[in-house]
Short mmCIF file of C-alpha atoms and ligand atoms in Angstrom, two decimals:
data_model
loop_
_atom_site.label_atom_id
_atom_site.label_comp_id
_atom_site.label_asym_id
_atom_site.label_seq_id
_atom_site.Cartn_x
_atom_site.Cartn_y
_atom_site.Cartn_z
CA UNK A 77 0.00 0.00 0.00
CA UNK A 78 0.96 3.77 -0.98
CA UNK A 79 1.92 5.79 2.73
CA UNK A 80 3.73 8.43 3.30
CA UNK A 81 7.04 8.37 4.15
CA UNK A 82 6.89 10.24 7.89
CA UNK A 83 4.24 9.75 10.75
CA UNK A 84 1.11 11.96 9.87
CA UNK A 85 1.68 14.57 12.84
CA UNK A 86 5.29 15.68 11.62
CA UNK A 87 3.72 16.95 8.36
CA UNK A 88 1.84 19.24 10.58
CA UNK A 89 2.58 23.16 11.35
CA UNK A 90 -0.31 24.41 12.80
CA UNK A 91 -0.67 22.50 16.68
CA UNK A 92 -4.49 22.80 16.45
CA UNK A 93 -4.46 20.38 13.72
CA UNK A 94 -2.84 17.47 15.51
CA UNK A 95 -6.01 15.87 16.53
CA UNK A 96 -7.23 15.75 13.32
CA UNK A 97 -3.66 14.24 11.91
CA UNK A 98 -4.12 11.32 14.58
CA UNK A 99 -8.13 10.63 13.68
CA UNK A 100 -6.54 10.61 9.60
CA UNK A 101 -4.04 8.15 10.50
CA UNK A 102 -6.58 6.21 12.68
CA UNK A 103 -9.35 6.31 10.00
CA UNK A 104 -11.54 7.82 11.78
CA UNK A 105 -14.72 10.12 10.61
CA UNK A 106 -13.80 14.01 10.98
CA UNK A 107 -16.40 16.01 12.37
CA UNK A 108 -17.92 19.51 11.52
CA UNK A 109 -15.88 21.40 14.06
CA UNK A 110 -12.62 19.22 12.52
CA UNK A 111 -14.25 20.19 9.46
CA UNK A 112 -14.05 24.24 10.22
CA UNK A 113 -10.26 23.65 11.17
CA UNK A 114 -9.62 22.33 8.37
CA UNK A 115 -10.66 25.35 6.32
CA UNK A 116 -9.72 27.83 9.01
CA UNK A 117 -6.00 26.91 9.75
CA UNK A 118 -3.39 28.41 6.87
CA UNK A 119 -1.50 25.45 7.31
CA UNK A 120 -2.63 24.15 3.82
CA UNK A 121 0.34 22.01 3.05
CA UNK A 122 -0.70 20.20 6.19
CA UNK A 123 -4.24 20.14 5.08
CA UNK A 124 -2.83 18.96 1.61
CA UNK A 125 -0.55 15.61 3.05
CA UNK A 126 -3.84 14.31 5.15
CA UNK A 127 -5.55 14.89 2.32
CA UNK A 128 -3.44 12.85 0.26
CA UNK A 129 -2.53 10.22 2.54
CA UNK A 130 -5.83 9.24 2.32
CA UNK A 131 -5.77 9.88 -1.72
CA UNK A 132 -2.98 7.01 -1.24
CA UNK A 133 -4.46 4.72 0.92
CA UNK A 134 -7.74 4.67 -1.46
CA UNK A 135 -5.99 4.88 -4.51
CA UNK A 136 -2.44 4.30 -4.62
CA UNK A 137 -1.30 6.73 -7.40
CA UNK A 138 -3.75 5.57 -9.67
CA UNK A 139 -6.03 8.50 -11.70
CA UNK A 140 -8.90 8.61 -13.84
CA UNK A 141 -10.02 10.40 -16.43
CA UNK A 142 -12.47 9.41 -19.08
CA UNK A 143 -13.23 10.34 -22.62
CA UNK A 144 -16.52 12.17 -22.49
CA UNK A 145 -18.76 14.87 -24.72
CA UNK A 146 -20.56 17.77 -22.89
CA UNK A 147 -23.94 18.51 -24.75
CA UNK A 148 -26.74 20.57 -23.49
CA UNK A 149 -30.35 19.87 -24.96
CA UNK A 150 -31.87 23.37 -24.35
CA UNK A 151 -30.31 26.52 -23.08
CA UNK A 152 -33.62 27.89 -22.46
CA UNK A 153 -34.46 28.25 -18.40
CA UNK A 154 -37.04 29.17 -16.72
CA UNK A 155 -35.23 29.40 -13.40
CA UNK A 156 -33.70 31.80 -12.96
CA UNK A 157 -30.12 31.31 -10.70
CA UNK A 158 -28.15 34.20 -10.19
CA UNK A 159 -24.96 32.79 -10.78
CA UNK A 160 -25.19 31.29 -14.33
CA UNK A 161 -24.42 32.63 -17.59
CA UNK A 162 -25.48 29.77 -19.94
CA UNK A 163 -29.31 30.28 -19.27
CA UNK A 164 -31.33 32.21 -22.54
CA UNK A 165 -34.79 33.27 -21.81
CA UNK A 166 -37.18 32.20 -25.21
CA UNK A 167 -37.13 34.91 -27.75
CA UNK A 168 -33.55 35.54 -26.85
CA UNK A 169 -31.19 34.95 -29.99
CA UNK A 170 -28.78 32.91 -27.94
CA UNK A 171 -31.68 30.20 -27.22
CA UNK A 172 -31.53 26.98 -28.86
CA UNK A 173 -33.37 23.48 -28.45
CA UNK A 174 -31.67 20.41 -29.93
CA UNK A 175 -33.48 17.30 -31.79
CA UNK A 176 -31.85 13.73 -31.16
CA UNK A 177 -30.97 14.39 -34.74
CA UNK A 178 -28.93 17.59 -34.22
CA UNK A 179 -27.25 15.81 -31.29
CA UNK A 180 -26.50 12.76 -33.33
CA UNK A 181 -24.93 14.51 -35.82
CA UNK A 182 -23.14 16.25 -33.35
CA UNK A 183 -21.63 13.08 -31.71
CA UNK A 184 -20.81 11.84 -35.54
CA UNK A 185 -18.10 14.64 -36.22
CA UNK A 186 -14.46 13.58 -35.39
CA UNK A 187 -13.54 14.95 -32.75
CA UNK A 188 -16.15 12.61 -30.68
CA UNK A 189 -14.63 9.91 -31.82
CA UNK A 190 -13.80 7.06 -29.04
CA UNK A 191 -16.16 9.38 -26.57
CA UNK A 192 -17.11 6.54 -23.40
CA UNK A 193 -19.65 9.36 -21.77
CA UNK A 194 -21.91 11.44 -22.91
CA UNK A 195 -23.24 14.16 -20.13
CA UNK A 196 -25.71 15.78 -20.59
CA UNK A 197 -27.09 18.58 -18.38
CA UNK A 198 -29.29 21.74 -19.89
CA UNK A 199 -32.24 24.56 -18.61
CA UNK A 200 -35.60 23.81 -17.67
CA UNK A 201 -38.05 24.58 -20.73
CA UNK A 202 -41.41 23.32 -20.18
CA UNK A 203 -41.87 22.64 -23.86
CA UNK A 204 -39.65 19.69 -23.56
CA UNK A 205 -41.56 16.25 -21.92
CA UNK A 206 -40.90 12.79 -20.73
CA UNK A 207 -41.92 11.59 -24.76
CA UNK A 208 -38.98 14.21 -25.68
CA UNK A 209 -36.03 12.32 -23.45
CA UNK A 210 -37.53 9.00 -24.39
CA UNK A 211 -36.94 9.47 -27.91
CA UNK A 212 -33.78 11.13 -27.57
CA UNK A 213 -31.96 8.14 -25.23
CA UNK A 214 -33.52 5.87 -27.39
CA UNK A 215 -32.36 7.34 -30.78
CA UNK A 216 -28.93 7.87 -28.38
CA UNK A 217 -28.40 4.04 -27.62
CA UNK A 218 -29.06 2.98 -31.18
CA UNK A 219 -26.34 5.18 -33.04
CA UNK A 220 -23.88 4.21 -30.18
CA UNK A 221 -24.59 1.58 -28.28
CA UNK A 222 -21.54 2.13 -25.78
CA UNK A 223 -21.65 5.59 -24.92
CA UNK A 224 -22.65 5.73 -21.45
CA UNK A 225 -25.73 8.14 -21.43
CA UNK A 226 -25.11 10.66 -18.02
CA UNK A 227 -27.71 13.13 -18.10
CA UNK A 228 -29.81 15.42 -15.86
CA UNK A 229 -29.07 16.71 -12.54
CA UNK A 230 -31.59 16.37 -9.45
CA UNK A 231 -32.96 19.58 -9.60
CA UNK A 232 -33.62 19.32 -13.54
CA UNK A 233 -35.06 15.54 -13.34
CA UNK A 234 -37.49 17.26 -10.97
CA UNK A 235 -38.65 19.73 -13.20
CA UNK A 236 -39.16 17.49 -16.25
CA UNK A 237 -41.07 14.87 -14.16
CA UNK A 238 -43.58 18.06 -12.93
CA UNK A 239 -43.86 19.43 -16.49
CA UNK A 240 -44.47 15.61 -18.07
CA UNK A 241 -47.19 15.57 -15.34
CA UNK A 242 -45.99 11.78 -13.84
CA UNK A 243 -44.12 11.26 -10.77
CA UNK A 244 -40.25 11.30 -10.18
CA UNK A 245 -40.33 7.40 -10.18
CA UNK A 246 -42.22 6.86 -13.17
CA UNK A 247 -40.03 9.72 -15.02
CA UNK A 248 -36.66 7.71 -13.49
CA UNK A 249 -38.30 4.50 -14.58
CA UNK A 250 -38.93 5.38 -17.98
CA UNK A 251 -35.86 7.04 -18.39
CA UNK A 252 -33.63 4.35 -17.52
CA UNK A 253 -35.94 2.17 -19.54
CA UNK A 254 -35.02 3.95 -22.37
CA UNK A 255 -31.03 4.42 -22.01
CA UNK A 256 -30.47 6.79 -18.65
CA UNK A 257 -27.50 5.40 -17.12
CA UNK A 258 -26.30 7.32 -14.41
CA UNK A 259 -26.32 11.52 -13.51
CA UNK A 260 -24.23 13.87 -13.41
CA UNK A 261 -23.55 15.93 -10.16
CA UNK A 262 -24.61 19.42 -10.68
CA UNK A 263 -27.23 21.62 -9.55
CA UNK A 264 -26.81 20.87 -5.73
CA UNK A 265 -24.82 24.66 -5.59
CA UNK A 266 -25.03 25.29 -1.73
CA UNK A 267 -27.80 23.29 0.45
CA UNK A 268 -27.84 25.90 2.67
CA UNK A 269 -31.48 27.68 2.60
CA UNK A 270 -30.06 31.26 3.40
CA UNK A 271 -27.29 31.45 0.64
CA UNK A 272 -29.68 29.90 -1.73
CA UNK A 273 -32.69 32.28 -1.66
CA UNK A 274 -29.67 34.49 -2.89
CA UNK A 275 -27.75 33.06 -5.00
CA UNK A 276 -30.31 30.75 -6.61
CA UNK A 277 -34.04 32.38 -5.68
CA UNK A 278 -36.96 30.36 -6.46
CA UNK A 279 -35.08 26.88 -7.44
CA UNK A 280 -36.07 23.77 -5.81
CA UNK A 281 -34.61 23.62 -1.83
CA UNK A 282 -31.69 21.24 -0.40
CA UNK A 283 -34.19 18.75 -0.03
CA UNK A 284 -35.32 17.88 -3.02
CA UNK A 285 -31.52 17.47 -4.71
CA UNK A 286 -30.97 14.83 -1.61
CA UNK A 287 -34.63 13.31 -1.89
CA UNK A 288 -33.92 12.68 -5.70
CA UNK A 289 -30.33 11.53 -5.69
CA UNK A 290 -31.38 9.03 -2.60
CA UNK A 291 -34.04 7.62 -4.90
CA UNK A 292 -31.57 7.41 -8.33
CA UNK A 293 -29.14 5.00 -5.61
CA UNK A 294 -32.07 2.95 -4.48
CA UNK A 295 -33.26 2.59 -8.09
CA UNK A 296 -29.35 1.70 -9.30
CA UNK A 297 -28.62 4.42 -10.29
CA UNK A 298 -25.33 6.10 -9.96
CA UNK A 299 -24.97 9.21 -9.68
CA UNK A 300 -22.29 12.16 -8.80
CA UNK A 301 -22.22 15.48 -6.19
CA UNK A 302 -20.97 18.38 -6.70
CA UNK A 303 -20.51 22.23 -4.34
CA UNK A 304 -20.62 25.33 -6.12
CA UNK A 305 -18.26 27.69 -4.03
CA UNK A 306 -16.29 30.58 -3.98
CA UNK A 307 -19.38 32.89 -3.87
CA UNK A 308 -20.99 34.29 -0.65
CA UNK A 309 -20.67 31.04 1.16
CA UNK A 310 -18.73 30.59 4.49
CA UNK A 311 -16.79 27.80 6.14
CA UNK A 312 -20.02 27.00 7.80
CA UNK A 313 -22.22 26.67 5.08
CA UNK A 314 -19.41 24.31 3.04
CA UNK A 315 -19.00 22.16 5.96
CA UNK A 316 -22.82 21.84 6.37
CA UNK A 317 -23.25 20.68 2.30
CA UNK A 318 -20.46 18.23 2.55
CA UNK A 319 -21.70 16.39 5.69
CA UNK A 320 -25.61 16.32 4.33
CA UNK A 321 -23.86 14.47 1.00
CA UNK A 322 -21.60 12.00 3.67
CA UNK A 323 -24.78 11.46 5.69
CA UNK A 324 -26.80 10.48 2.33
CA UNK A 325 -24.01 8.45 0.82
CA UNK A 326 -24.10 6.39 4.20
CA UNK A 327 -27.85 5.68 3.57
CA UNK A 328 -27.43 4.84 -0.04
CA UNK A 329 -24.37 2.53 0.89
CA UNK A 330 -26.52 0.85 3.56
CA UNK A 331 -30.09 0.76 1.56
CA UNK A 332 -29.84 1.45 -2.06
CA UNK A 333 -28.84 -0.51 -4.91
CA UNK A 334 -25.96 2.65 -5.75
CA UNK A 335 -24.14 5.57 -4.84
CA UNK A 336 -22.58 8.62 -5.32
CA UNK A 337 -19.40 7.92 -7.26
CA UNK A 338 -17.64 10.91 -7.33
CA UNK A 339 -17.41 14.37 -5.66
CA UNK A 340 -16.32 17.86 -7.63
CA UNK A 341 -15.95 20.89 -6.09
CA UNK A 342 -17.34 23.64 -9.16
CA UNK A 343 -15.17 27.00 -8.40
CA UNK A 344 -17.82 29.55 -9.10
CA UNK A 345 -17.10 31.81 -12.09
CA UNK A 346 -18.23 35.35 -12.07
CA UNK A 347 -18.35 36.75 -15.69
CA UNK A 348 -21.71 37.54 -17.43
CA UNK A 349 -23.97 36.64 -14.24
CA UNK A 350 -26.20 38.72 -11.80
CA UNK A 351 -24.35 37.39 -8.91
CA UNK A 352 -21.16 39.19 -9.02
CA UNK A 353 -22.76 42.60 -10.17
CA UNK A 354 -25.25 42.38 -7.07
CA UNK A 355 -22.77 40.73 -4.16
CA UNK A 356 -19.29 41.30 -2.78
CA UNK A 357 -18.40 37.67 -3.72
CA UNK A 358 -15.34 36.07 -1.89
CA UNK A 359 -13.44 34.96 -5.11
CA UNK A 360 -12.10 31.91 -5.29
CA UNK A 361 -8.27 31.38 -5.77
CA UNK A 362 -4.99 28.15 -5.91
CA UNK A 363 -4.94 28.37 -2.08
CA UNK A 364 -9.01 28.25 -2.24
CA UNK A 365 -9.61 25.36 -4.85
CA UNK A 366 -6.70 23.14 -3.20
CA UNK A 367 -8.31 23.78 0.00
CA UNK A 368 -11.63 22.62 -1.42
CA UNK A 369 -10.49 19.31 -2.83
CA UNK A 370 -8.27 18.33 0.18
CA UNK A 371 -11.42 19.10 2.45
CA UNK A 372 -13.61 17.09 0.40
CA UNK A 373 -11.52 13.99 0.63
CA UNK A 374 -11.37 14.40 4.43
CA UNK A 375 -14.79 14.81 5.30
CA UNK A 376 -16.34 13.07 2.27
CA UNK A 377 -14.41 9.38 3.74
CA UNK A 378 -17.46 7.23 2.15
CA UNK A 379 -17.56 9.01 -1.29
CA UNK A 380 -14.39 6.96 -3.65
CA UNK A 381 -13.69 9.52 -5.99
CA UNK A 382 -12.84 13.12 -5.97
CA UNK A 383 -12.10 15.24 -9.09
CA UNK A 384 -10.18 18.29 -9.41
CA UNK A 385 -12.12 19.68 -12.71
CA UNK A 386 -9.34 20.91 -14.99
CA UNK A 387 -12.14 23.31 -17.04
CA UNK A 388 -13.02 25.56 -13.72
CA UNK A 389 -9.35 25.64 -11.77
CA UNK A 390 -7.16 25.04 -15.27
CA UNK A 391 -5.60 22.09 -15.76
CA UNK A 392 -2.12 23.36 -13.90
CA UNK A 393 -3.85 23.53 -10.32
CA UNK A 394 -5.80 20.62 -11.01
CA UNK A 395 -2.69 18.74 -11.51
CA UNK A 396 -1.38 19.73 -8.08
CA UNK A 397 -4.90 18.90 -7.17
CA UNK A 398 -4.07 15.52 -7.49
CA UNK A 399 -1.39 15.46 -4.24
CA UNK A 400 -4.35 17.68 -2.21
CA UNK A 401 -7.05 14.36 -1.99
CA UNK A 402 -8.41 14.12 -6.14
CA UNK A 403 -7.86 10.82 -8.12
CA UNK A 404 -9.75 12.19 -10.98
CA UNK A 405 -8.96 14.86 -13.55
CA UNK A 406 -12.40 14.53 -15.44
CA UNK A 407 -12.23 14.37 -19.01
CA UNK A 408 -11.96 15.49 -22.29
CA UNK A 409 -15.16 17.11 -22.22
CA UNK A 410 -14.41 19.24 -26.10
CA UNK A 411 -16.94 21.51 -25.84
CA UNK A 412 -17.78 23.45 -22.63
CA UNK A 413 -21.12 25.89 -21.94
CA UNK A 414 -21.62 26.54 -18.80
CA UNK A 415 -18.00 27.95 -17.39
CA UNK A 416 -17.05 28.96 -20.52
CA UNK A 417 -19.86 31.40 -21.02
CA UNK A 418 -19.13 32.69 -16.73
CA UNK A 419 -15.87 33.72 -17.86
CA UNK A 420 -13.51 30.46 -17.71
CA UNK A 421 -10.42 30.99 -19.85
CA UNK A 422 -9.60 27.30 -19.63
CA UNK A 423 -9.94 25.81 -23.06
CA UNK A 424 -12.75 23.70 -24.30
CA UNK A 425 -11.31 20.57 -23.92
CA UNK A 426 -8.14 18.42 -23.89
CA UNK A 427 -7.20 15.37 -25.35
CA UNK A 428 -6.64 11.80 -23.99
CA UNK A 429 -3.35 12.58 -24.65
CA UNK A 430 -2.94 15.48 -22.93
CA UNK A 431 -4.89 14.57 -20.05
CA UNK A 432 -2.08 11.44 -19.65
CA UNK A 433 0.79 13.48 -19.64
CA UNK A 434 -0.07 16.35 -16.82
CA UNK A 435 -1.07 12.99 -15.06
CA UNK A 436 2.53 11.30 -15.27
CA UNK A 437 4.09 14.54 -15.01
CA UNK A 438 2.65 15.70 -11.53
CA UNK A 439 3.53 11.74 -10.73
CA UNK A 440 1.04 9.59 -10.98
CA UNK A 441 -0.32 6.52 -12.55
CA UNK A 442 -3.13 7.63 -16.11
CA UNK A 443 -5.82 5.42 -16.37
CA UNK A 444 -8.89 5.99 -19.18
CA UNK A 445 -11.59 5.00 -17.17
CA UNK A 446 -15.45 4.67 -18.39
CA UNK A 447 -18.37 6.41 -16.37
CA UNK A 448 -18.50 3.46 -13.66
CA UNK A 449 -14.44 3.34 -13.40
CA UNK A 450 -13.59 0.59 -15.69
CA UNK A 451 -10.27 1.14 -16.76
CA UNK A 452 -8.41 0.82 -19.50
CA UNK A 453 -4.57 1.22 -18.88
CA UNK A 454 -3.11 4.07 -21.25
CA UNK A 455 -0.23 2.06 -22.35
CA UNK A 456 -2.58 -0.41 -23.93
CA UNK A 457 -4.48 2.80 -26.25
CA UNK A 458 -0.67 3.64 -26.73
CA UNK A 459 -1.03 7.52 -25.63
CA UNK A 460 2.23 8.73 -25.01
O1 LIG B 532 -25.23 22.48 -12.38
C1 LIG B 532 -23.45 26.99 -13.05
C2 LIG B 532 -22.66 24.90 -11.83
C3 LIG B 532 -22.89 22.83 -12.81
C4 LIG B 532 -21.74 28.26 -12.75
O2 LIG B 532 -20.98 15.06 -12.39
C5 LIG B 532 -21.46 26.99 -12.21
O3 LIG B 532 -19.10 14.46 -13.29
C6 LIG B 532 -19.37 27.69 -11.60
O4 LIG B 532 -22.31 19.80 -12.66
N1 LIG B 532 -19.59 28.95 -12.06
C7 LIG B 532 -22.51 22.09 -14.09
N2 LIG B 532 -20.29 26.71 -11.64
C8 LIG B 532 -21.18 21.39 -13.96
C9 LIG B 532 -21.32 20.07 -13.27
C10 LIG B 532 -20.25 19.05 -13.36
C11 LIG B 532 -18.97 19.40 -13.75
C12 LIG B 532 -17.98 18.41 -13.84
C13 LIG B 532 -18.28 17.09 -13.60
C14 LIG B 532 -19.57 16.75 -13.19
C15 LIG B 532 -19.91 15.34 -12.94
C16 LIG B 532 -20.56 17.73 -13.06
O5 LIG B 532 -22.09 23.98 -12.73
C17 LIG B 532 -24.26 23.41 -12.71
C18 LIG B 532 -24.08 24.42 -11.60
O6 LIG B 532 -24.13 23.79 -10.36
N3 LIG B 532 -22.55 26.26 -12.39
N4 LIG B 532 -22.97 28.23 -13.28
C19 LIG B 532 -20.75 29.28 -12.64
N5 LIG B 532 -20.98 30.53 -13.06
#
């Protein structure tokens, strides 16, 4: 097994930390007053090794990334959250709605070539019904029968099951029925009611995100988590997010048929949205977005992946993400909406290739993994 080379405490600077060191090398569960240390002290190095000895117990130096597409159906919303800069209202000439056909042809051009995921996430536009997303997975899984179809966050399979007038199991049930194969892990931003009626007014509470993504696990279906921060969020409210997802994934682990697979922290960006004209937002920055993946894989000790997510950090701090606590760099993703359009000067995608080498170059071990962490070693696809 992967340890590091010197007893946990002597990596440690800041005394108040010590307790926490000895519960890390003990495995034992951090708590929410550990967890307010943890993003109080400015000892982030030590932060960073706990982080990472448990990144090595877990997972050696193994890391994952996957070939995947990024599509959005709609960009039409009729929520309205504050932070985003991908939503068009209709009328506006940015708006768009895709067939299966315009997305098929989409996945047929080059570049998508050898794509294992497909993830789809998009606005909430009442014109578009259960009969819409049955077609569409449908049409999806008969062009390419092994793309993995990820699609819909809890908050948006919510809003399609109310508009399609049926309940949230019969909308999961047909779904999957007709390709749905696991979801992504957006739309969860901050659980905390406060923060959200301003950052997010009028969209669905904490509750129903958890409610939804507890019934996707006890239906087998996998799904991912995510934290939008880096806004007008505290230590508090982080803390607070992360332990509702731990206390859900233990539930799902005990009582449902799947889990939450991965964890990524989703740096808020603040170009083109109301949020940053109408707050003082608390900007994110490296020490911030190392902080946030190192904390995740302390507190989040039941969730088995965390990703550092190359497109909202760039893919040079997510690469030294990978000794704070993430496994996971994500994936090719080759065409990005949704930080692209808040400001996100990261480009729209990288290849296998590239993804490989800032992998072996920070030290670790590449592996091209599918959506349920298959793996395929890199050697074998011959990227160099
Ligand atoms: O749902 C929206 C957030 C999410 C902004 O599951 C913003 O594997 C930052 O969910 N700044 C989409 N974030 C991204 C997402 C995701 C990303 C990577 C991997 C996975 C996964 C999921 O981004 C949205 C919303 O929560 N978001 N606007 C913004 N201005």
């Amino acid at each position: 097994m992967h340890a590091l080379p010197r007893p946990l405490r002597s990596y440690i600077c800041d005394e108040k930390l010590l307790p926490i060191a000895d519960k890390v090398a003990l495995d034992e569960r951090l708590s929410f007053e550990d967890g307010l240390l943890l993003y109080a002290t400015k000892d982030l190095n030590a932060v960073g090794a706990l982080a990472h000895h448990v990144r090595l117990a877990k997972h050696g130096l193994k890391t994952y990334f996957v070939a995947s597409r990024r599509l959005s159906y709609t960009n039409i919303c009729y929520t309205h959250c504050q932070f985003c800069a991908f939503q068009a209202k209709p009328g506006d000439p940015r708006a768009y709605v895709l067939s299966a056909a315009d997305i098929i042809k989409d996945l047929e051009k080059p570049e998508s070539t050898g794509v294992r995921e497909l993830h789809m996430v998009a606005g909430h536009y009442p014109k578009l019904k259960i009969e819409y997303f049955e077609d569409l997975f449908r049409k999806l899984k008969a062009r390419f029968p092994d793309m993995h179809l990820k699609v819909f966050t809890m908050v948006e399979m919510d809003y399609y099951a109310r508009v399609s007038g049926i309940s949230m199991e019969e909308f999961l049930d047909r779904c999957v029925a007709a390709g749905l194969e696991s979801c992504p892990g957006g739309g969860a931003e901050i659980f905390d009611e406060g923060i959200r009626e301003q950052i997010c007014i009028g969209k669905k509470d904490a509750n129903v995100w958890l409610k939804n993504a507890e019934l996707c696990h006890a239906k087998g279906i996998p799904t991912n988590c995510t934290m939008l921060y880096g806004h007008i969020e505290n230590p508090e409210h982080k803390v607070d997010h992360l332990l509702r997802l731990r206390d859900l994934q233990d539930r799902s682990l005990a009582h449902g048929k799947s889990a939450f697979l991965a964890y990524i922290p989703l740096a808020y960006q603040n170009e083109n949205n109301e949020l940053s004209r109408t707050h003082v937002i608390h900007e994110t920055s490296g020490d911030g977005d190392l902080r946030e993946i190192a904390v995740a894989r302390l507190l989040l000790d039941n969730v088995p992946h965390i990703k550092a997510y190359w497109v909202m950090i760039s893919a040079g701090l997510a690469q030294v993400g990978l000794s704070y606590g993430a496994d996971d760099l994500d994936g090719t993703i080759i065409e990005e909406e949704i930080a692209h359009n808040a400001g996100a000067q990261t480009p729209q995608g990288l290849t296998k290739a590239e993804l490989a080498r800032l992998i072996r170059a920070a030290g670790f071990e590449p592996l091209e993994r599918d959506n349920l962490y298959n793996t395929y070693e890199a050697e074998a696809l011959a990227i160099p």
